[in-house]
CSV table of C-alpha atoms in Angstrom, one decimal:
chain,number,residue,atom,x,y,z
X,18,MET,CA,2.2,-4.6,13.1
X,19,LEU,CA,2.5,-4.8,10.0
X,20,LEU,CA,4.2,-7.6,9.2
X,21,THR,CA,6.7,-8.3,6.2
X,22,GLU,CA,8.5,-9.6,4.0
X,23,THR,CA,11.8,-12.1,6.5
X,24,GLU,CA,8.5,-11.9,9.4
X,25,LEU,CA,6.7,-13.8,8.6
X,26,PRO,CA,6.7,-17.4,8.4
X,27,ALA,CA,7.7,-19.6,5.1
X,28,ASP,CA,5.3,-20.9,4.5
X,29,SER,CA,4.6,-24.0,0.9
X,30,SER,CA,5.2,-21.8,-2.9
X,31,VAL,CA,1.6,-22.9,-3.3
X,32,GLY,CA,-1.5,-20.7,-1.2
X,33,ARG,CA,-4.0,-21.5,-0.3
X,34,TYR,CA,-6.2,-18.2,-1.2
X,35,THR,CA,-7.9,-17.6,-4.0
X,36,ILE,CA,-7.6,-14.7,-6.4
X,37,SER,CA,-11.3,-13.8,-6.1
X,38,GLU,CA,-10.7,-14.2,-2.1
X,39,VAL,CA,-7.4,-12.4,-2.1
X,40,ALA,CA,-9.3,-9.7,-3.4
X,41,ALA,CA,-12.0,-9.6,-1.2
X,42,ARG,CA,-9.7,-9.3,1.5
X,43,THR,CA,-7.4,-7.4,0.0
X,44,GLY,CA,-9.8,-4.3,-1.8
X,45,LEU,CA,-7.7,-4.5,-5.0
X,46,SER,CA,-9.3,-6.2,-8.1
X,47,ALA,CA,-8.3,-8.9,-8.9
X,48,HIS,CA,-7.0,-7.7,-12.7
X,49,THR,CA,-4.6,-5.3,-10.2
X,50,LEU,CA,-3.3,-8.9,-9.0
X,51,ARG,CA,-2.5,-9.9,-12.1
X,52,TRP,CA,-0.5,-7.1,-13.1
X,53,TYR,CA,1.2,-6.7,-9.5
X,54,GLU,CA,2.9,-10.6,-11.3
X,55,ARG,CA,3.1,-9.4,-14.0
X,56,ILE,CA,5.1,-6.4,-12.9
X,57,GLY,CA,7.7,-8.5,-11.4
X,58,LEU,CA,5.7,-7.0,-8.2
X,59,MET,CA,5.1,-10.5,-6.8
X,60,PRO,CA,5.9,-13.3,-9.3
X,61,HIS,CA,6.2,-16.1,-7.1
X,62,VAL,CA,2.8,-16.6,-6.6
X,63,GLY,CA,2.3,-19.7,-6.5
X,64,ARG,CA,0.0,-22.3,-8.9
X,65,GLU,CA,-2.6,-24.9,-8.5
X,66,ALA,CA,-0.9,-28.3,-10.1
X,67,PRO,CA,-2.4,-30.1,-11.7
X,68,ARG,CA,-5.4,-32.6,-11.7
X,69,SER,CA,-7.2,-34.8,-14.2
X,70,GLY,CA,-10.3,-33.5,-15.2
X,71,ASN,CA,-11.5,-30.8,-12.3
X,72,GLY,CA,-10.7,-27.4,-14.5
X,73,GLN,CA,-8.4,-26.0,-11.7
X,74,ALA,CA,-5.2,-27.1,-13.0
X,75,GLY,CA,-3.3,-24.5,-12.8
X,76,ARG,CA,-4.7,-21.3,-10.9
X,77,ARG,CA,-3.8,-18.9,-8.4
X,78,ARG,CA,-3.0,-19.5,-4.9
X,79,TYR,CA,-2.7,-17.2,-2.1
X,80,SER,CA,-0.6,-17.3,1.0
X,81,GLU,CA,-0.7,-16.1,4.2
X,82,ARG,CA,3.1,-15.0,3.3
X,83,ASP,CA,1.6,-13.6,-0.4
X,84,LEU,CA,-1.6,-11.0,1.9
X,85,GLY,CA,1.9,-9.8,4.4
X,86,PHE,CA,3.7,-8.2,1.3
X,87,LEU,CA,0.1,-7.2,-0.8
X,88,GLU,CA,-0.9,-5.4,2.5
X,89,PHE,CA,2.8,-4.2,2.3
X,90,VAL,CA,3.1,-3.1,-0.9
X,91,GLY,CA,-0.5,-1.3,0.0
X,92,LYS,CA,1.1,0.6,2.5
X,93,LEU,CA,4.1,1.6,0.5
X,94,ARG,CA,1.9,2.4,-2.0
X,95,ALA,CA,-0.5,4.9,-0.6
X,96,THR,CA,2.9,6.8,1.3
X,97,GLY,CA,2.9,7.4,-2.4
X,98,MET,CA,6.2,5.3,-3.5
X,99,PRO,CA,6.9,4.8,-7.6
X,100,VAL,CA,5.9,0.6,-8.6
X,101,ALA,CA,9.2,0.8,-9.7
X,102,ASP,CA,11.0,1.5,-6.1
X,103,MET,CA,8.4,-1.3,-5.4
X,104,ILE,CA,8.9,-3.8,-7.5
X,105,ARG,CA,13.2,-3.2,-7.5
X,106,TYR,CA,11.8,-3.5,-2.9
X,107,ALA,CA,10.5,-6.7,-4.3
X,108,GLU,CA,13.2,-7.9,-6.3
X,109,LEU,CA,16.0,-7.1,-3.9
X,110,ALA,CA,13.7,-8.9,-0.9
X,111,ARG,CA,13.4,-12.0,-3.3
X,112,GLU,CA,17.6,-11.8,-3.3
X,113,GLY,CA,17.5,-13.0,0.5
X,114,ASP,CA,20.0,-10.7,3.4
X,115,ALA,CA,23.2,-9.9,1.1
X,116,THR,CA,20.0,-7.2,-0.1
X,117,LEU,CA,18.7,-6.5,3.5
X,118,ALA,CA,21.6,-3.3,3.2
X,119,GLU,CA,20.0,-2.3,0.6
X,120,ARG,CA,15.9,-2.9,1.1
X,121,HIS,CA,17.2,-0.5,4.4
X,122,ARG,CA,18.6,3.0,2.6
X,123,MET,CA,15.0,2.7,-0.3
X,124,LEU,CA,12.7,3.0,3.1
X,125,VAL,CA,15.1,5.2,4.9
X,126,GLU,CA,14.8,7.7,2.0
X,127,HIS,CA,11.6,6.8,1.1
X,128,ARG,CA,10.4,8.0,5.3
X,129,GLU,CA,12.1,11.1,3.8
X,130,GLU,CA,9.9,11.7,1.4
X,131,VAL,CA,6.7,10.7,3.7
X,132,ARG,CA,7.5,13.2,6.4
X,133,ALA,CA,8.1,16.1,3.6
X,134,ARG,CA,4.9,15.2,2.2
X,135,ILE,CA,3.2,14.6,5.7
X,136,SER,CA,4.9,19.0,7.0
X,137,ASP,CA,4.1,20.4,3.4
X,138,LEU,CA,0.2,18.8,4.5
X,139,THR,CA,0.7,20.6,7.2
X,140,SER,CA,1.9,23.2,5.9
X,141,CYS,CA,-1.6,24.1,3.8
X,142,LEU,CA,-3.7,21.9,6.7
X,143,LEU,CA,-3.4,25.4,9.1
X,144,VAL,CA,-4.1,28.0,6.6
X,145,LEU,CA,-7.6,26.4,5.6
X,146,ASP,CA,-8.0,26.4,9.3
X,147,TYR,CA,-7.2,29.9,9.3
X,148,LYS,CA,-9.0,30.3,6.4
X,149,ILE,CA,-12.4,28.1,8.4
X,150,ASP,CA,-11.6,30.1,11.0
X,151,PHE,CA,-11.8,33.3,9.1
X,152,TYR,CA,-14.2,32.7,7.3
X,153,GLY,CA,-16.5,31.1,10.7
X,154,ALA,CA,-16.0,34.5,12.6
X,155,CYS,CA,-17.7,36.8,9.2
X,156,THR,CA,-20.3,34.3,8.7
X,157,ASP,CA,-21.5,34.9,12.8
X,158,ALA,CA,-20.6,38.5,12.5
X,159,GLU,CA,-23.9,38.4,9.5
X,160,LYS,CA,-26.1,36.3,11.9
X,161,ARG,CA,-25.7,38.4,14.8
X,162,GLU,CA,-26.2,41.8,12.9
X,163,GLY,CA,-28.7,40.3,10.8
X,164,GLU,CA,-30.8,39.0,14.7
X,165,ALA,CA,-29.6,42.7,16.1
X,166,THR,CA,-32.7,44.3,13.7
X,167,GLU,CA,-35.0,41.9,13.6
């Protein structure tokens, strides 16, 4: 089951995963992860506190909650949700429970768009299946004719 922002347990603001670990786990590039942060999709990613001399200050650290949200965002992307809508959803999520109805409305509307696309694709698949069957029957008949003449 996919967990979203309100279903995940709260954790500290600084997670344990580096950007390279998250990239490896999610299949997203480090560039994409930084872009998500820049555009406001994930501006809450924690940063390491400065420590004297270790060169680790300010490095991104992703939490389990961040990973869950990235998984959810991945599903939204795969279903064709525009980036602007994903950003709006993330903004609403950060505002808390007062926005539950708006987030619900957004997801219901998107679900209807996905269902419409699935219906269109199902129709296209039927046409492809018909053509494949038609051409398969034609090539089978040609093979039989060729075998009969030998």
